[in-house]
Coordinates of C-alpha atoms in Angstrom, one line a residue:
M1 CA 0.0 0.0 0.0
I2 CA 2.6 2.5 1.1
Q3 CA 6.3 2.3 0.1
I4 CA 9.1 4.3 1.7
K5 CA 12.3 4.3 -0.3
N6 CA 15.6 5.7 0.9
L7 CA 14.0 8.3 3.1
T8 CA 16.5 10.6 4.8
A9 CA 15.3 13.4 7.2
T10 CA 17.5 16.1 8.6
H11 CA 16.7 18.6 11.3
K12 CA 17.2 22.1 10.0
K13 CA 18.3 23.8 13.2
D14 CA 21.2 21.4 14.2
T15 CA 21.6 19.5 11.0
R16 CA 21.1 16.3 12.9
I17 CA 20.0 13.3 10.7
L18 CA 16.9 11.7 12.2
F19 CA 16.8 8.7 9.9
E20 CA 18.9 7.8 6.8
N21 CA 18.0 5.7 3.8
L22 CA 14.9 4.4 5.6
S23 CA 13.0 1.9 3.4
F24 CA 10.0 -0.3 4.3
T25 CA 6.6 -1.3 2.9
L26 CA 3.3 -1.0 4.8
E27 CA 0.7 -3.6 3.7
K28 CA -2.8 -4.6 4.5
G29 CA -2.9 -6.4 7.9
D30 CA 0.3 -4.7 9.1
R31 CA 0.2 -3.2 12.6
M32 CA 3.7 -1.6 12.7
A33 CA 4.7 0.0 15.9
V34 CA 7.4 2.8 15.7
I35 CA 9.6 2.8 18.8
G36 CA 12.6 4.8 19.9
E37 CA 13.7 7.5 22.3
E38 CA 12.2 11.0 22.4
G39 CA 13.4 13.2 19.6
N40 CA 14.4 10.3 17.3
G41 CA 11.9 11.2 14.6
K42 CA 8.9 9.0 15.3
S43 CA 6.2 11.7 15.0
T44 CA 8.1 13.3 12.1
L45 CA 7.9 10.0 10.1
L46 CA 4.2 9.9 10.5
K47 CA 3.8 13.5 9.5
L48 CA 6.0 13.0 6.4
I49 CA 3.9 10.1 5.3
F50 CA 0.6 11.9 5.8
D51 CA 1.5 15.3 4.6
P52 CA 5.2 16.4 4.1
G53 CA 4.1 20.1 4.4
M54 CA 3.5 19.5 8.2
T55 CA 7.3 19.4 8.6
D56 CA 8.3 22.4 6.4
G57 CA 9.3 24.6 9.4
Y58 CA 11.9 22.3 10.8
L59 CA 12.8 19.5 8.5
E60 CA 14.5 18.8 5.2
Y61 CA 14.1 15.4 3.6
E62 CA 14.9 13.4 0.5
G63 CA 13.7 10.0 -0.8
E64 CA 10.4 8.6 -2.0
I65 CA 7.0 8.3 -0.2
L66 CA 4.8 6.2 -2.5
K67 CA 1.2 6.0 -1.4
N68 CA 0.0 4.3 -4.6
G69 CA -3.4 6.0 -4.3
A70 CA -4.1 4.7 -0.8
C71 CA -6.4 6.8 1.4
T72 CA -4.6 7.7 4.6
G73 CA -6.0 8.8 8.0
Y74 CA -4.0 10.6 10.6
L75 CA -4.5 11.0 14.3
A76 CA -2.2 13.7 15.7
Q77 CA -0.5 13.5 19.1
E78 CA -2.4 16.6 20.3
L79 CA -5.5 18.4 19.0
T80 CA -4.8 22.0 18.1
W81 CA -6.2 24.8 20.2
E82 CA -8.5 25.7 17.3
E83 CA -9.8 22.1 17.2
K84 CA -10.4 22.1 20.9
A85 CA -12.6 25.2 20.6
L86 CA -14.9 23.4 18.1
T87 CA -18.1 21.7 19.1
I88 CA -18.4 18.0 18.4
W89 CA -20.8 18.8 15.5
E90 CA -18.4 21.4 14.0
Y91 CA -15.4 19.0 14.3
M92 CA -17.2 15.9 12.8
S93 CA -19.0 17.7 10.1
G94 CA -15.7 19.2 9.0
S95 CA -14.8 15.8 7.5
P96 CA -15.6 15.3 3.8
G97 CA -16.5 11.7 4.7
F98 CA -19.3 12.8 7.1
Y99 CA -21.5 13.9 4.2
E100 CA -20.7 10.8 2.1
K101 CA -22.1 8.4 4.8
T102 CA -25.7 7.5 5.4
P103 CA -27.1 8.0 9.0
K104 CA -27.0 4.2 9.3
E105 CA -23.3 4.1 8.3
L106 CA -22.5 7.0 10.7
S107 CA -24.2 5.1 13.5
R108 CA -22.2 2.0 12.7
I109 CA -19.0 3.9 12.9
A110 CA -19.9 5.4 16.2
G111 CA -20.6 1.9 17.5
T112 CA -17.3 0.6 16.2
V113 CA -15.4 3.2 18.4
G114 CA -17.7 2.7 21.4
L115 CA -19.7 6.0 21.2
P116 CA -23.5 6.6 21.1
G117 CA -25.0 7.1 17.6
D118 CA -26.1 10.7 18.2
I119 CA -22.6 11.8 19.4
Y120 CA -21.9 13.7 16.2
Y121 CA -24.5 16.4 17.0
G122 CA -23.2 17.3 20.5
Q123 CA -22.6 21.0 21.3
E124 CA -19.8 20.3 23.8
T125 CA -16.4 21.6 22.7
L126 CA -13.7 19.1 22.2
G127 CA -11.7 20.7 24.9
Q128 CA -14.4 19.7 27.4
L129 CA -14.2 16.1 26.6
S130 CA -12.1 13.4 28.3
G131 CA -9.0 12.0 26.7
G132 CA -10.8 8.8 25.7
E133 CA -13.7 10.7 24.1
K134 CA -11.3 12.8 22.1
V135 CA -9.4 9.7 20.7
K136 CA -12.7 7.9 19.9
L137 CA -14.1 10.9 18.0
Q138 CA -10.8 11.3 16.0
L139 CA -10.9 7.6 15.1
A140 CA -14.6 7.9 14.0
R141 CA -13.6 10.9 11.8
I142 CA -10.8 8.8 10.3
L143 CA -13.1 5.8 9.6
M144 CA -15.6 8.0 7.7
L145 CA -12.9 8.2 5.0
D146 CA -12.7 4.4 4.6
P147 CA -8.9 4.6 4.9
E148 CA -6.6 1.9 3.7
V149 CA -3.8 3.2 6.0
I150 CA -4.1 4.7 9.4
L151 CA -1.4 6.6 11.1
L152 CA -1.7 7.1 14.9
D153 CA 0.7 9.4 16.9
E154 CA 0.4 8.5 20.6
P155 CA -3.3 7.4 20.6
S156 CA -2.8 5.8 24.0
N157 CA -1.9 9.0 25.8
D158 CA -4.4 10.1 28.6
L159 CA -6.6 7.0 28.1
D160 CA -8.2 5.2 31.1
L161 CA -7.8 1.4 31.4
P162 CA -11.2 0.6 29.7
T163 CA -10.4 2.9 26.7
L164 CA -6.9 1.3 26.4
E165 CA -8.5 -2.1 26.2
F166 CA -10.9 -0.6 23.5
L167 CA -7.9 0.7 21.6
E168 CA -6.2 -2.7 21.7
D169 CA -9.3 -4.3 20.2
F170 CA -9.6 -1.6 17.6
L171 CA -6.0 -2.1 16.4
L172 CA -6.4 -5.9 16.3
H173 CA -9.6 -5.8 14.2
V174 CA -9.5 -2.6 12.0
P175 CA -9.1 -3.8 8.3
A176 CA -6.7 -0.9 7.4
A177 CA -2.9 -1.1 7.7
V178 CA -1.7 0.7 10.8
L179 CA 1.5 2.6 11.5
Y180 CA 1.5 3.9 15.1
V181 CA 3.6 5.4 17.8
S182 CA 2.9 4.5 21.5
H183 CA 4.7 4.6 24.8
D184 CA 2.4 1.9 26.2
E185 CA 4.4 -1.3 26.4
T186 CA 1.4 -3.5 27.1
L187 CA -0.5 -2.1 24.0
I188 CA 2.5 -2.7 21.8
E189 CA 3.1 -6.2 23.2
R190 CA -0.6 -7.1 22.5
T191 CA -1.1 -5.5 19.1
A192 CA 2.1 -5.0 17.0
N193 CA 3.1 -7.5 14.4
K194 CA 6.0 -5.5 13.0
I195 CA 8.5 -3.2 14.8
L196 CA 10.3 -0.2 13.3
H197 CA 13.0 0.9 15.8
L198 CA 14.6 4.4 15.2
E199 CA 17.9 5.0 17.2
Q200 CA 20.4 7.8 17.6
L201 CA 23.8 6.6 18.6
R202 CA 27.1 8.1 19.7
R203 CA 25.5 11.1 21.4
K204 CA 23.0 11.6 18.5
T205 CA 25.8 11.8 15.8
R206 CA 24.7 8.6 14.1
C207 CA 21.3 7.2 13.3
R208 CA 20.2 3.6 12.7
Y209 CA 17.0 1.9 12.1
T210 CA 15.9 -1.7 12.5
L211 CA 12.8 -3.3 10.9
A212 CA 11.6 -6.5 12.5
K213 CA 8.7 -8.6 11.1
C214 CA 7.6 -9.9 14.5
G215 CA 6.0 -8.8 17.8
Y216 CA 7.6 -6.5 20.4
R217 CA 8.7 -9.2 22.9
E218 CA 10.1 -11.4 20.2
Y219 CA 12.0 -8.3 18.8
L220 CA 13.6 -7.6 22.1
E221 CA 14.6 -11.2 22.6
Q222 CA 16.0 -11.4 19.1
R223 CA 17.9 -8.1 19.6
G224 CA 19.3 -9.4 22.9
R225 CA 20.5 -12.7 21.4
Q226 CA 22.0 -10.9 18.4
F227 CA 23.9 -8.4 20.6
A228 CA 25.1 -11.1 22.9
N229 CA 26.3 -13.2 19.9
Q230 CA 28.0 -10.2 18.2
E231 CA 29.7 -9.2 21.5
R232 CA 31.0 -12.8 21.9
I233 CA 32.4 -12.9 18.4
A234 CA 33.9 -9.5 18.5
G235 CA 35.6 -10.3 21.8
K236 CA 37.0 -13.6 20.5
Q237 CA 38.3 -11.8 17.3
R238 CA 40.2 -9.3 19.5
E239 CA 41.5 -12.0 21.9
E240 CA 42.9 -14.0 18.9
F241 CA 44.3 -10.8 17.4
A242 CA 46.1 -10.0 20.7
R243 CA 47.7 -13.5 20.6
Q244 CA 48.7 -13.1 17.0
Q245 CA 50.3 -9.7 17.7
E246 CA 52.2 -11.2 20.7
R247 CA 53.5 -14.0 18.5
Y248 CA 54.2 -11.6 15.6
L249 CA 56.3 -9.2 17.8
R250 CA 58.3 -12.1 19.3
I251 CA 59.2 -13.3 15.7
Q252 CA 59.9 -9.8 14.6
Q253 CA 62.2 -9.1 17.6
K254 CA 64.0 -12.4 17.0
V255 CA 64.7 -11.6 13.3
E256 CA 65.9 -8.1 14.3
H257 CA 68.2 -9.5 16.8
Q258 CA 69.6 -12.0 14.3
Q259 CA 70.1 -9.2 11.8
N260 CA 72.0 -7.1 14.3
A261 CA 74.1 -10.0 15.4
I262 CA 75.0 -11.5 11.9
S263 CA 78.6 -10.9 10.7
R264 CA 79.2 -8.7 7.7
Q265 CA 81.3 -11.6 6.5
D266 CA 78.0 -13.6 5.8
P267 CA 76.2 -11.8 3.0
H268 CA 74.2 -14.9 2.1
G269 CA 72.9 -15.2 5.7
G270 CA 72.0 -11.4 5.7
R271 CA 70.0 -11.8 2.5
L272 CA 68.0 -14.7 4.0
L273 CA 67.3 -12.7 7.1
K274 CA 66.2 -9.8 5.0
K275 CA 63.7 -12.0 3.2
K276 CA 62.6 -13.4 6.4
M277 CA 62.0 -9.9 7.8
H278 CA 60.0 -9.0 4.6
A279 CA 57.8 -12.1 5.2
V280 CA 57.3 -11.1 8.9
K281 CA 56.2 -7.6 7.9
A282 CA 53.8 -9.0 5.3
M283 CA 52.3 -11.2 8.0
G284 CA 51.8 -8.1 10.2
K285 CA 50.0 -6.2 7.4
R286 CA 47.8 -9.2 6.8
F287 CA 46.8 -9.3 10.5
E288 CA 46.0 -5.5 10.3
R289 CA 43.8 -6.1 7.2
E290 CA 42.0 -8.9 9.0
K291 CA 41.4 -6.6 11.9
E292 CA 39.5 -4.1 9.7
E293 CA 37.0 -6.9 9.0
F294 CA 36.3 -7.5 12.7
L295 CA 32.7 -7.2 13.9
D296 CA 32.1 -4.1 15.9
F297 CA 30.9 -4.5 19.5
P298 CA 27.1 -3.9 19.4
E299 CA 25.9 -0.4 19.9
A300 CA 22.7 0.5 21.5
E301 CA 21.0 3.8 22.5
E302 CA 21.8 3.9 26.2
A303 CA 19.1 4.2 28.8
V304 CA 19.0 7.3 31.1
F305 CA 21.1 7.3 34.2
L306 CA 19.5 8.7 37.3
R307 CA 19.3 7.8 41.0
F308 CA 17.8 9.1 44.2
G309 CA 19.9 9.5 47.4
R310 CA 19.3 8.7 51.0
E311 CA 18.0 12.2 51.6
S312 CA 14.8 11.1 49.9
Q313 CA 14.1 8.6 52.6
V314 CA 10.8 8.9 54.7
P315 CA 10.5 7.2 58.1
S316 CA 8.0 4.3 58.0
G317 CA 5.7 5.8 60.7
K318 CA 5.7 9.4 59.5
Q319 CA 2.2 10.7 58.5
I320 CA 2.5 12.3 55.1
L321 CA -1.1 13.1 54.5
E322 CA -4.6 12.8 56.0
Y323 CA -6.8 14.4 53.4
S324 CA -10.6 14.6 53.4
L325 CA -12.9 16.4 51.0
D326 CA -16.7 16.5 51.0
T327 CA -17.0 17.4 47.3
L328 CA -14.6 17.4 44.4
R329 CA -15.7 19.8 41.8
A330 CA -14.7 21.0 38.3
G331 CA -16.5 24.4 38.0
D332 CA -20.1 23.8 38.9
R333 CA -19.9 20.0 38.1
I334 CA -19.6 17.6 41.0
L335 CA -17.0 14.9 40.2
A336 CA -16.8 12.9 43.4
K337 CA -17.9 13.0 47.1
D338 CA -16.6 11.8 50.4
I339 CA -13.0 11.6 49.5
F340 CA -10.6 10.4 52.2
L341 CA -6.9 9.5 51.8
R342 CA -4.3 8.7 54.4
I343 CA -0.6 8.2 53.5
R344 CA 2.0 7.1 56.0
G345 CA 5.7 6.6 55.4
P346 CA 7.2 5.4 52.1
E347 CA 4.0 4.2 50.5
H348 CA 3.8 4.1 46.7
I349 CA 0.2 5.0 45.8
G350 CA -1.4 4.7 42.4
I351 CA -4.8 6.2 41.6
I352 CA -6.8 5.1 38.6
G353 CA -10.2 6.1 37.3
R354 CA -12.2 6.8 34.2
N355 CA -11.3 9.8 32.0
G356 CA -13.1 12.8 33.4
S357 CA -13.5 11.4 36.9
G358 CA -11.4 14.2 38.5
K359 CA -8.1 12.5 39.2
T360 CA -5.9 15.4 38.0
T361 CA -8.1 17.9 39.8
L362 CA -7.7 15.9 43.0
L363 CA -3.9 15.5 42.6
R364 CA -3.5 19.2 41.9
Q365 CA -5.4 20.1 45.1
I366 CA -3.3 17.6 47.2
A367 CA -0.1 19.0 45.7
R368 CA -1.0 22.6 46.7
E369 CA -1.6 21.4 50.3
L370 CA 1.5 19.3 50.6
K371 CA 3.9 21.9 49.0
D372 CA 3.1 24.3 51.9
R373 CA 4.6 21.8 54.4
E374 CA 7.9 22.7 55.9
D375 CA 8.8 19.2 57.4
I376 CA 9.0 17.4 54.0
R377 CA 10.4 18.2 50.6
V378 CA 7.7 17.8 48.0
A379 CA 8.0 17.7 44.2
Y380 CA 5.0 17.9 41.8
M381 CA 5.1 16.7 38.2
P382 CA 1.9 17.7 36.4
Q383 CA 0.4 16.1 33.4
N384 CA 0.6 19.4 31.6
Y385 CA 4.2 20.4 32.2
E386 CA 3.5 24.2 31.5
E387 CA 1.9 24.3 35.0
E388 CA 5.3 24.0 36.6
M389 CA 7.7 24.9 33.8
D390 CA 8.5 28.2 32.0
M391 CA 8.5 27.3 28.4
G392 CA 11.0 30.0 27.7
Q393 CA 13.7 28.7 30.1
T394 CA 16.4 26.5 28.8
C395 CA 17.1 23.1 30.5
V396 CA 20.0 24.6 32.5
E397 CA 17.9 27.6 33.7
F398 CA 15.1 25.3 34.7
L399 CA 17.4 23.2 36.9
K400 CA 19.3 26.1 38.4
A401 CA 18.9 26.9 42.2
D402 CA 21.8 29.3 43.1
G403 CA 23.1 30.2 39.7
S404 CA 26.8 29.6 40.5
T405 CA 29.3 28.5 37.9
E406 CA 29.9 25.2 39.8
E407 CA 26.2 24.5 39.9
E408 CA 26.0 25.0 36.1
K409 CA 28.8 22.6 35.5
R410 CA 27.2 20.0 37.7
I411 CA 23.9 20.5 35.8
R412 CA 25.4 20.1 32.4
T413 CA 27.1 16.9 33.6
Y414 CA 23.7 15.5 34.8
L415 CA 22.0 16.5 31.6
G416 CA 24.7 14.7 29.7
S417 CA 24.0 11.5 31.7
M418 CA 20.3 11.9 30.7
K419 CA 21.4 11.9 27.0
Y420 CA 20.9 15.6 26.3
T421 CA 23.3 17.0 23.6
A422 CA 25.2 20.3 24.3
Q423 CA 22.8 22.1 21.9
E424 CA 19.7 20.6 23.6
M425 CA 20.8 21.8 27.0
D426 CA 20.4 25.4 25.7
H427 CA 17.1 24.9 23.9
P428 CA 14.1 26.5 25.4
A429 CA 11.7 24.1 26.9
A430 CA 9.1 24.9 24.3
Q431 CA 11.3 23.2 21.7
L432 CA 11.8 20.0 23.7
S433 CA 9.8 16.8 23.2
G434 CA 7.5 15.5 25.9
G435 CA 10.0 12.9 27.0
Q436 CA 12.8 15.5 27.3
K437 CA 10.6 17.7 29.5
A438 CA 9.7 14.7 31.7
K439 CA 13.5 13.9 32.1
L440 CA 14.0 17.4 33.3
F441 CA 11.4 17.0 36.0
F442 CA 12.9 13.7 37.2
L443 CA 16.4 15.3 37.3
K444 CA 15.1 18.2 39.3
I445 CA 13.4 15.9 41.7
S446 CA 16.7 14.0 42.2
M447 CA 18.8 17.2 42.6
Q448 CA 16.4 18.6 45.3
G449 CA 16.4 15.4 47.3
S450 CA 12.6 15.3 47.3
Q451 CA 11.0 13.0 49.8
V452 CA 7.4 13.1 48.4
L453 CA 6.7 12.7 44.7
I454 CA 3.3 13.8 43.4
L455 CA 3.2 12.5 39.8
D456 CA 0.5 12.8 37.2
E457 CA 1.0 10.1 34.5
P458 CA 4.9 10.0 35.0
T459 CA 5.6 7.5 32.3
R460 CA 3.3 8.9 29.6
N461 CA 6.1 10.5 27.5
F462 CA 8.8 7.9 27.9
S463 CA 9.6 5.4 25.2
P464 CA 8.9 1.6 25.8
L465 CA 12.7 1.2 26.1
T466 CA 13.1 3.9 28.8
C467 CA 9.9 3.1 30.7
P468 CA 11.5 0.0 32.4
V469 CA 14.4 2.2 33.7
I470 CA 12.0 4.8 35.0
R471 CA 9.7 2.1 36.7
G472 CA 12.8 0.5 38.3
L473 CA 14.0 3.9 39.6
L474 CA 10.6 4.7 41.1
A475 CA 10.1 1.2 42.5
Q476 CA 13.3 1.7 44.5
F477 CA 12.5 5.3 45.6
P478 CA 12.9 5.4 49.3
G479 CA 10.3 8.1 49.9
T480 CA 6.5 8.5 49.2
I481 CA 4.9 8.5 45.8
L482 CA 1.4 9.6 45.1
S483 CA 0.6 9.1 41.4
I484 CA -2.0 8.9 38.8
S485 CA -1.3 6.3 36.0
H486 CA -3.0 4.1 33.4
D487 CA 0.3 2.4 32.7
R488 CA -0.4 -1.2 33.6
K489 CA 3.2 -2.1 34.1
Y490 CA 3.8 1.0 36.3
L491 CA 0.8 0.1 38.5
Q492 CA 2.1 -3.4 38.9
E493 CA 5.8 -2.8 39.5
V494 CA 5.8 0.6 41.3
C495 CA 2.6 1.0 43.3
T496 CA 2.2 -0.8 46.6
V497 CA -1.3 0.6 47.1
Q498 CA -3.9 1.3 44.5
Y499 CA -7.2 3.3 44.6
E500 CA -9.9 3.9 42.1
L501 CA -11.5 7.4 42.1
T502 CA -15.3 7.0 41.7
E503 CA -18.3 9.2 42.2
T504 CA -18.5 8.0 45.8
G505 CA -14.8 8.6 46.7
L506 CA -11.6 6.6 46.6
R507 CA -12.1 2.8 46.5
A508 CA -9.2 0.6 47.6
L509 CA -8.3 -2.1 45.0

């Protein structure tokens, strides 16, 4: 259906190559997941395929994108502000496919994505809807076009658990070919039958892509076996070369000694030794030529390095929070009643709930209360980073506390360990990817020695390859964590206590 031939994309600002000579074919039945760290070009690839004009401001590319007449639908990572201001009716009727469908067909599409048949005529704005409702409406709008190829950029962001399960079922049964980006490992494990892995190696100076015609778990296992085998062979080649070099040097030294010791009275012996030395040097050159053919040790994009110190510890008996609220509201709307939450010591609490149930509103109120405490150090990482981050500040400025030269040197060292390039360290936050912003929050938390972490969807912007590192880090955190998450692996591996926010309060799970 779609053919990508020798596609090379270069970032205009820093001339960094995102991917080079990328070639693959997307066919009916394919569910290809694009994985890789933040800033590696995953979203850019989807935009290029859908409409190259979407990348004009920051990208140069060459190569071929052959759609062969295939109708393509695209779900962006975020709705624009203009789209959020539209009513459901204005948004849905803005699709040319809306008027080509009969009422019966429109109702069937609504049922396919789990929405009521009369949803299209709603007067609520898209900005008022839950994350799940927004995704379902966008999918319905795409399906009105009868697409042969669907491109999805982070469709799993901000979805509650029931909607994630819906999305899995949708991906498994939609007849179109699907190319999608997601940070949800469980979703990828359950749905992908092909993997496209985009990497940036050697501090983002070299790019590499890998295409695997298998599921995600199988890809990771194959990659692990391949790397282990390559490392074993590369190691053996170098061990054998070292032995050859040792033997070669002994022979060379012996011949040199014989040449120095031979009498000028023995020209015939001198000629023989000269020939012997010529053969020895030829052997050395042969060894060097063989060395050029050695396998390289396997390269992989390194995971982030971060740790929390002992200053983050919380005594097991310490009361962190005893919070009660008669009514949780969003404007005039009542979201929940009779909320009570008690937290003691280093508990790791996860809160789940349907989209629109008030989880973020509740967490924001608790954060305001805890940040006023003087006996504990509290860090808050919101779902919308702009709440706690000046988008005009650079990475270094965001992390600065006293502004000293020594502090800046330390910050740049830390940023380097989090895989920021020197140029990215001085980029304003507005130019950073979601994952890069999330790393900044975690780094600030670590530098401040925070004891209580209030985290709203902490893993939502990390790649499937980085998420295990972040989960391991938080699982070992010696302080208190209060978090909202729909990441099923995070809830299982990090949270020691879970609650569901319902209309009647917090229900222990």
